[in-house]
Every structure is written in C-alpha cells, then in structure tokens.
mmCIF file of C-alpha atoms in Angstrom:
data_model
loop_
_atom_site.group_PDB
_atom_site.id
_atom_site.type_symbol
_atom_site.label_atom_id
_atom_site.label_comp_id
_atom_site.label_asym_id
_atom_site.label_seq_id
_atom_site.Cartn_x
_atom_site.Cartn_y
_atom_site.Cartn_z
ATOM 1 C CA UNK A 1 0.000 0.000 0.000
ATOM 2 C CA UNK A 2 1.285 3.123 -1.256
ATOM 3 C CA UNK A 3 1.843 5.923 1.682
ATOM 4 C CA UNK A 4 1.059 9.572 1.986
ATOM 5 C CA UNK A 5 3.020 12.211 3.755
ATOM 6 C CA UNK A 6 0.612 15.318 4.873
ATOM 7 C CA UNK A 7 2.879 18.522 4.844
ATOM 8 C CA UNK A 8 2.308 22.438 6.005
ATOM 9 C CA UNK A 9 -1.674 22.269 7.091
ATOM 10 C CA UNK A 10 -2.666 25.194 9.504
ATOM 11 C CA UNK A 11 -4.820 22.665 10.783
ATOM 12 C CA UNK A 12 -5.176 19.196 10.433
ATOM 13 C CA UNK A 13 -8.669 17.663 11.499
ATOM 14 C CA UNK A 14 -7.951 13.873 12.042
ATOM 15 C CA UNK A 15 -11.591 12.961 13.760
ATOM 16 C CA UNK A 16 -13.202 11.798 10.502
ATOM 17 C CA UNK A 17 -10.447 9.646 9.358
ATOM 18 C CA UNK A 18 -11.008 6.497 9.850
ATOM 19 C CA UNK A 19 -8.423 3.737 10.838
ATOM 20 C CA UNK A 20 -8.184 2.275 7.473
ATOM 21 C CA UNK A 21 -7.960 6.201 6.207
ATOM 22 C CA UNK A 22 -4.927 6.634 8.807
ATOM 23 C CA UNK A 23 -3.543 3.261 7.434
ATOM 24 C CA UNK A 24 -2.374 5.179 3.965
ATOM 25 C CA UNK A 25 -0.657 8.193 6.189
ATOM 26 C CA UNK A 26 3.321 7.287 6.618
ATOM 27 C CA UNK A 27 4.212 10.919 7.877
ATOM 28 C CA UNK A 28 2.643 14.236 9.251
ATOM 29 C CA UNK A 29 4.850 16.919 8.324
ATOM 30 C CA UNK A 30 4.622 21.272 9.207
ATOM 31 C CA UNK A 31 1.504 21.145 10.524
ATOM 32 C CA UNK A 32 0.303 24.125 13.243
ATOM 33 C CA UNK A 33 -2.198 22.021 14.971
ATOM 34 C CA UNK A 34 -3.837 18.262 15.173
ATOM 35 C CA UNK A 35 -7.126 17.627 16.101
ATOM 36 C CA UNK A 36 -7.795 14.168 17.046
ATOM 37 C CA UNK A 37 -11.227 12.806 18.754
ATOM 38 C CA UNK A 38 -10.983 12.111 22.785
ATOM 39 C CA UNK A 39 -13.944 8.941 21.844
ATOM 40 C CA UNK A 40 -10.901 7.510 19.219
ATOM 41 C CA UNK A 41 -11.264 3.697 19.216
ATOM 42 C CA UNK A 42 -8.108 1.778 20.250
ATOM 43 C CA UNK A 43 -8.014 0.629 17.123
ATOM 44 C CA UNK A 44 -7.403 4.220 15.885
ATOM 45 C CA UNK A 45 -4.940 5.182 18.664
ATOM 46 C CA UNK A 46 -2.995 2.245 17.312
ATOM 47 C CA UNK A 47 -2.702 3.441 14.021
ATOM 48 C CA UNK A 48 -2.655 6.717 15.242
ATOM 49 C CA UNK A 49 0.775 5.779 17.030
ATOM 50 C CA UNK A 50 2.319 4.608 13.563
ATOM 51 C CA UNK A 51 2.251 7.387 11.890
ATOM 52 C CA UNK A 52 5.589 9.658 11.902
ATOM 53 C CA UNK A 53 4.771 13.235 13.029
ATOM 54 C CA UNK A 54 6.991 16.359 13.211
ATOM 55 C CA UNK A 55 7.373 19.791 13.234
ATOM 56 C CA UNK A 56 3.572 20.147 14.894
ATOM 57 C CA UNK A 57 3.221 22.610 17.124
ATOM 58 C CA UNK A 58 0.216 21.500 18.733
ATOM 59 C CA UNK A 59 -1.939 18.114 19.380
ATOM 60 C CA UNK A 60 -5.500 18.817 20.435
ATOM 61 C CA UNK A 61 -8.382 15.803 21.706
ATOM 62 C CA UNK A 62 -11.288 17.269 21.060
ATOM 63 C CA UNK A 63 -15.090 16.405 21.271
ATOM 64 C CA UNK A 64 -16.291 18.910 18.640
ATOM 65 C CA UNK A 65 -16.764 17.439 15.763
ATOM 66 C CA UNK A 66 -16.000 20.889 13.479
ATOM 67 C CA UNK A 67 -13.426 23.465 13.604
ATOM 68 C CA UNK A 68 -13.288 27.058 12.688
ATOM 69 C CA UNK A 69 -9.308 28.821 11.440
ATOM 70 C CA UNK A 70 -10.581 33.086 12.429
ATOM 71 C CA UNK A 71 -7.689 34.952 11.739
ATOM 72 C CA UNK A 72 -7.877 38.721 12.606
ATOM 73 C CA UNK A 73 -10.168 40.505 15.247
ATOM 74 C CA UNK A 74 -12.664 38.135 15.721
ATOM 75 C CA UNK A 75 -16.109 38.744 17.962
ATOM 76 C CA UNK A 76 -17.777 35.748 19.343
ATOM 77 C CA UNK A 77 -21.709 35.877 20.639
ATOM 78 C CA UNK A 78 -24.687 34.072 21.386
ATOM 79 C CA UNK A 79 -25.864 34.208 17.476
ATOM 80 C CA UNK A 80 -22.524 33.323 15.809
ATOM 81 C CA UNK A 81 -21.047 30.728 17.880
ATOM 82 C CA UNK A 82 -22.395 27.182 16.992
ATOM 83 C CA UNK A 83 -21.812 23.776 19.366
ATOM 84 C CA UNK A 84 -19.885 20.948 18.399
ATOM 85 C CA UNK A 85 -17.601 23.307 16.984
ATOM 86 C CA UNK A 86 -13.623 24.459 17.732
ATOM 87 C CA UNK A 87 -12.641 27.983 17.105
ATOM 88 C CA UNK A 88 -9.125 28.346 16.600
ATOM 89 C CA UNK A 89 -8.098 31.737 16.384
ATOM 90 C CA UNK A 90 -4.718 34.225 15.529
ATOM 91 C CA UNK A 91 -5.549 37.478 16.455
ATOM 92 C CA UNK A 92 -7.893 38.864 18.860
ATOM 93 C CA UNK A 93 -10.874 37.040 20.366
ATOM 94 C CA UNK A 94 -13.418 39.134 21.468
ATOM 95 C CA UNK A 95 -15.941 36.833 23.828
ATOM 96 C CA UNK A 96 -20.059 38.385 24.119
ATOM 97 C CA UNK A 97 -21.417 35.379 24.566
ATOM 98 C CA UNK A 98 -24.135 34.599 27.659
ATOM 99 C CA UNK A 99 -25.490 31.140 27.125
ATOM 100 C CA UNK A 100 -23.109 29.978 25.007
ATOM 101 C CA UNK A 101 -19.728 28.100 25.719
ATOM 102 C CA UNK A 102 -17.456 27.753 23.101
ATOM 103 C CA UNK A 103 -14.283 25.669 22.457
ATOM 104 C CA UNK A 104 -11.287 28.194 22.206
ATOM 105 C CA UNK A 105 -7.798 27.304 20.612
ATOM 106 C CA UNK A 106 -5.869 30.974 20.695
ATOM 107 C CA UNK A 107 -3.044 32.354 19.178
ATOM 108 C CA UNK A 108 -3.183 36.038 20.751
ATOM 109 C CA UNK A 109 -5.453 37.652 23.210
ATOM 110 C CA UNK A 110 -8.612 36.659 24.417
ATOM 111 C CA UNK A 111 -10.932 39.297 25.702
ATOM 112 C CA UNK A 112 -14.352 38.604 27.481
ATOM 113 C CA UNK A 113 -17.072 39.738 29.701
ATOM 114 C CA UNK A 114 -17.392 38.968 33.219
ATOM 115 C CA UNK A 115 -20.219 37.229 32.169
ATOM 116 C CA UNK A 116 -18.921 34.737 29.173
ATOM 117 C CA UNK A 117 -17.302 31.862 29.607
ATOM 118 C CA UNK A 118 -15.391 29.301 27.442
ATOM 119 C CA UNK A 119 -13.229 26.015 27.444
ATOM 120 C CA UNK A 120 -9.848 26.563 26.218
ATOM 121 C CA UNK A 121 -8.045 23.598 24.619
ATOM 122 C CA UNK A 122 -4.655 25.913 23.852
ATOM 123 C CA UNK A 123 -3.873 29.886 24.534
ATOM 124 C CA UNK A 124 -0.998 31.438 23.580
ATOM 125 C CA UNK A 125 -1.145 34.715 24.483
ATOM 126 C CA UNK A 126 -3.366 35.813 27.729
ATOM 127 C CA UNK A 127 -6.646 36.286 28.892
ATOM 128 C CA UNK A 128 -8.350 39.779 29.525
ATOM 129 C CA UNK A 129 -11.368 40.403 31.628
ATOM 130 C CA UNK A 130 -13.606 43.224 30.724
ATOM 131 C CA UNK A 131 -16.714 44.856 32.771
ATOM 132 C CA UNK A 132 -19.681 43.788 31.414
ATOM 133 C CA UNK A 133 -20.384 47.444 30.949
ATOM 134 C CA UNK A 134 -17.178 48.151 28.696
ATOM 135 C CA UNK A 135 -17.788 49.117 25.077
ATOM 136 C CA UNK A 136 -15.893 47.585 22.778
ATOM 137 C CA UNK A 137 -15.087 49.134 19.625
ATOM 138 C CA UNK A 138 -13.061 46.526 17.286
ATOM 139 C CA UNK A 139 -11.018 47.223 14.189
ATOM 140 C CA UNK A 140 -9.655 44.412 12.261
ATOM 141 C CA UNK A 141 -5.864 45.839 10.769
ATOM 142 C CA UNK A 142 -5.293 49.541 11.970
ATOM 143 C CA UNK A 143 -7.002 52.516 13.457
ATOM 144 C CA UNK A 144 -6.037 56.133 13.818
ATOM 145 C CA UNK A 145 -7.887 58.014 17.086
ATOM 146 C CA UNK A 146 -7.873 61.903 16.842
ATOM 147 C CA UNK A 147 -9.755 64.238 19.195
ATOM 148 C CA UNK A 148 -12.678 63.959 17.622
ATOM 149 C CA UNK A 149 -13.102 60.053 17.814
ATOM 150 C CA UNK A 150 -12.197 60.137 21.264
ATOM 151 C CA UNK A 151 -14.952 62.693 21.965
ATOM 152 C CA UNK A 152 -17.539 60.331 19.980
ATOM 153 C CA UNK A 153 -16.320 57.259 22.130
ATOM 154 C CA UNK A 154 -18.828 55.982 24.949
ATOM 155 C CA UNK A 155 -17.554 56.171 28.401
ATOM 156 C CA UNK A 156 -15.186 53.275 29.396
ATOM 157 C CA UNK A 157 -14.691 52.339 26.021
ATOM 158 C CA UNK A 158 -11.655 49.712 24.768
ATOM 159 C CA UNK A 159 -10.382 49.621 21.628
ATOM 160 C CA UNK A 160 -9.142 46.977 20.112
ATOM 161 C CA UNK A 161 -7.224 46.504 16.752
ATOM 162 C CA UNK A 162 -5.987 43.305 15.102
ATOM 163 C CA UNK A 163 -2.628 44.866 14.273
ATOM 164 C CA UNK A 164 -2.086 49.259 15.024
ATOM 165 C CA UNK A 165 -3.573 51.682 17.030
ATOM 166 C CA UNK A 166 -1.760 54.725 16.243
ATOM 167 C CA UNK A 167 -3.080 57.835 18.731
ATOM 168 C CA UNK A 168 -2.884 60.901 16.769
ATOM 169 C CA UNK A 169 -1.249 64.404 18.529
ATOM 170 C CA UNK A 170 -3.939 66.063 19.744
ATOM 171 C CA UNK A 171 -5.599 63.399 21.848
ATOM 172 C CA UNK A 172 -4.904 64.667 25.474
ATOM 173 C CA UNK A 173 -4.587 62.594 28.910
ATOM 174 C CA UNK A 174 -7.710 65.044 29.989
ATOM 175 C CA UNK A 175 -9.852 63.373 27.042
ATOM 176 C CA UNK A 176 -8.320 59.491 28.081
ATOM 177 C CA UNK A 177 -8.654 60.189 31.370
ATOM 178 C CA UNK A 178 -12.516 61.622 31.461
ATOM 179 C CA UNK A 179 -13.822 59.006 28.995
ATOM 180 C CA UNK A 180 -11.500 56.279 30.932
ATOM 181 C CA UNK A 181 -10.767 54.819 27.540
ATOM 182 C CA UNK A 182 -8.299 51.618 27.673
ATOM 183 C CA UNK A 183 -6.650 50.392 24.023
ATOM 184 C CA UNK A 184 -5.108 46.926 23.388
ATOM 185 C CA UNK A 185 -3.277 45.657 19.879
ATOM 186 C CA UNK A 186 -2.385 42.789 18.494
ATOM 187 C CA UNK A 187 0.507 44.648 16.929
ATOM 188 C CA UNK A 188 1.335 47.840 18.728
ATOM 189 C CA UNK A 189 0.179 51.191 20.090
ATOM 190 C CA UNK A 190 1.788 54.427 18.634
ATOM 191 C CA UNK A 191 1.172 57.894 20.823
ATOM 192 C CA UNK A 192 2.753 60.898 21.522
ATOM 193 C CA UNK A 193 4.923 61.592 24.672
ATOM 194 C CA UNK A 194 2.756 63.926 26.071
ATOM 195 C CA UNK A 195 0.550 60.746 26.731
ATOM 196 C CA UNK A 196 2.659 58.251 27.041
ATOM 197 C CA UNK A 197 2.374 57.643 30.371
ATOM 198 C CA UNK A 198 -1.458 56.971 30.432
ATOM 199 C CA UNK A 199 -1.277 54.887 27.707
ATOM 200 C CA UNK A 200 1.432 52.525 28.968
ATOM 201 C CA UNK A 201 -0.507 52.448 31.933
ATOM 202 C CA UNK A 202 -3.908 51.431 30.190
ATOM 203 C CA UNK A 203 -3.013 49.273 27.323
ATOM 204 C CA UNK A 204 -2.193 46.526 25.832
ATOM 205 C CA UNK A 205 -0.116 45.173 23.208
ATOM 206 C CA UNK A 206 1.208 42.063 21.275
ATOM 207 C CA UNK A 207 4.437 43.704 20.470
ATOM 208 C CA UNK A 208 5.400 46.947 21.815
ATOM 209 C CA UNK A 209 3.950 50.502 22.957
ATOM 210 C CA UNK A 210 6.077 53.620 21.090
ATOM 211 C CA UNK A 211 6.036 56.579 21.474
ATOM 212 C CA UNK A 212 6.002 58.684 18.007
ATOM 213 C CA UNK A 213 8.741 60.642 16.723
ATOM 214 C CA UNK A 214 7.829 64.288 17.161
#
C-alpha cells in the first residue's frame, strides 16, 4: 500500500479519518495544529501511534466534531457561535457570549465579559477580563484616534485593533482620562509623549507601545 506524507496544514482535522484512512498516512509533516477525537477507538490510537509526526506545534483531543481557522479581530456571541464546533483563532478574540460556551484554541489575546465563559483547549497569548459594561469598539488591521473620535467614544470604552492603534497628537490625557478609555493591539500602540504615560498604563499590546517621533 502506497503511503502519503501530509505537509504544512494550519490545521489538520484527524476525527473523521477512519483507521483504514490513517492506514495510507506514513508521515505528518509542518503542521500548526492536530485535532484528534478524545472517543478515538483503540483501534485508531494504534494506528494513530504509527504514523511519523513532526514539526507540529500542537496536538488537540477534542469532542467537537468541526473546527473554525478566524484569523484577525474576531467577535464571538450568542448568534454566531455554533456547538460541536472548535474555534481556533490568531488574532484577537473578542468573547459576548451569555449562554453559550465555546471551544477556544488561541493564538493572541482573548478578551471577554465577566459574564462569558469558554473552554480553552490551547492559549498562547493571555486572557483579559472586561466589565460587562465596557464598550468595545473593534477594528480588524489599523485605526487612527484623533480628538474627535475620542470625543464620539462611549464612556469606558476599549479599543481593540488586530494589528495598530496609532493615537494621533492632539488626543490629550484630559480626554483618556474623562472618557476612561483603555486600548489593546495585536501589533502595537503608537502615541505621543505627552501621553505616554497613560497609555502605557492602560493598554495593551502584542508587540510593543512607542512613542512617536515628534
């Protein structure tokens, strides 16, 4: 029988292979993640074992029976998420949800209301928890804020951006402070000097907080 090798997947969803499928796979090869099924007969698992794997970063048993690759800023509620389904997200995770409980597999930062909860099979990154009473405002690459965005933000609002939030020169600490408005990128956060100090304070970033060049 003539063997496969399975090379550079994002993700690699083993649960609907069966044994006899896994039989004609010699060598798993690149791959970001595995998902394999926690109910796997022994019979799998055996066949499972056979097979050569490297270069994967991550093995996952799962129950869910789909899987969702979100890349980006990515907001997760009651009316999107769906059971029997894992999300695996790089980027920003942005948790609404009430009565729903999804399955979480996280490159980045996870932010979510007091009141959501989820199961997390992997997180790399960390976990933020907001007020329930936080608006979020979400941008999926970059976002400039000037004066006059900041003065047409809610109260306690964060934003978020998937990659830049660059704070323009004549946002003052007076405005940040009175509107109590937090930031947090995926990338970083760009400000002036002037304000430095209260955005350092109430952000956060992926890679780095600068201040701009005058």
């Amino acid at each position: 029988m003539l063997r496969k090798t399975i090379k550079n997947i994002a993700v690699l969803d083993l649960q609907n292979f069966t044994a006899e499928a896994l039989r004609r796979i010699k060598k798993i090869d690149g791959c970001a993640i595995i998902l394999i099924s926690k109910n796997a007969s022994e019979e799998w698992k055996n066949v499972y074992a056979n097979i050569k794997i490297q270069n994967v970063a991550q093995i996952i048993e799962t129950d869910a029976h789909k899987h969702s690759v979100l890349n980006g800023v990515v907001t997760l509620n009651d009316s999107n998420v769906t059971d029997d389904c894992i999300y695996v997200i790089n980027g920003i995770a942005v948790l609404e949800t009430v009565k729903k409980i999804p399955d979480l597999c996280v490159n980045g930062i996870i932010f979510k209301r007091k009141m959501s909860q989820y199961n997390i099979s992997l997180l790399n990154g960390r976990s933020v928890e907001l007020d329930d009473e936080v608006t979020i405002k979400a941008y999926m690459n970059v976002v400039e804020i000037d004066s006059d965005t900041v003065r047409n933000f809610d109260n306690n609002t964060c934003v978020v951006a998937g990659n830049i939030i660059d704070i323009k020169n004549d946002v003052t600490e007076q405005m940040l402070t009175d509107k109590k408005i937090t930031f947090a990128a995926g990338n970083k956060v760009e400000c002036n000097k002037n304000i430095s100090g209260y955005v350092k304070a109430n952000s956060i970033a992926g890679n780095k907080i600068t201040e701009k060049n005058e």
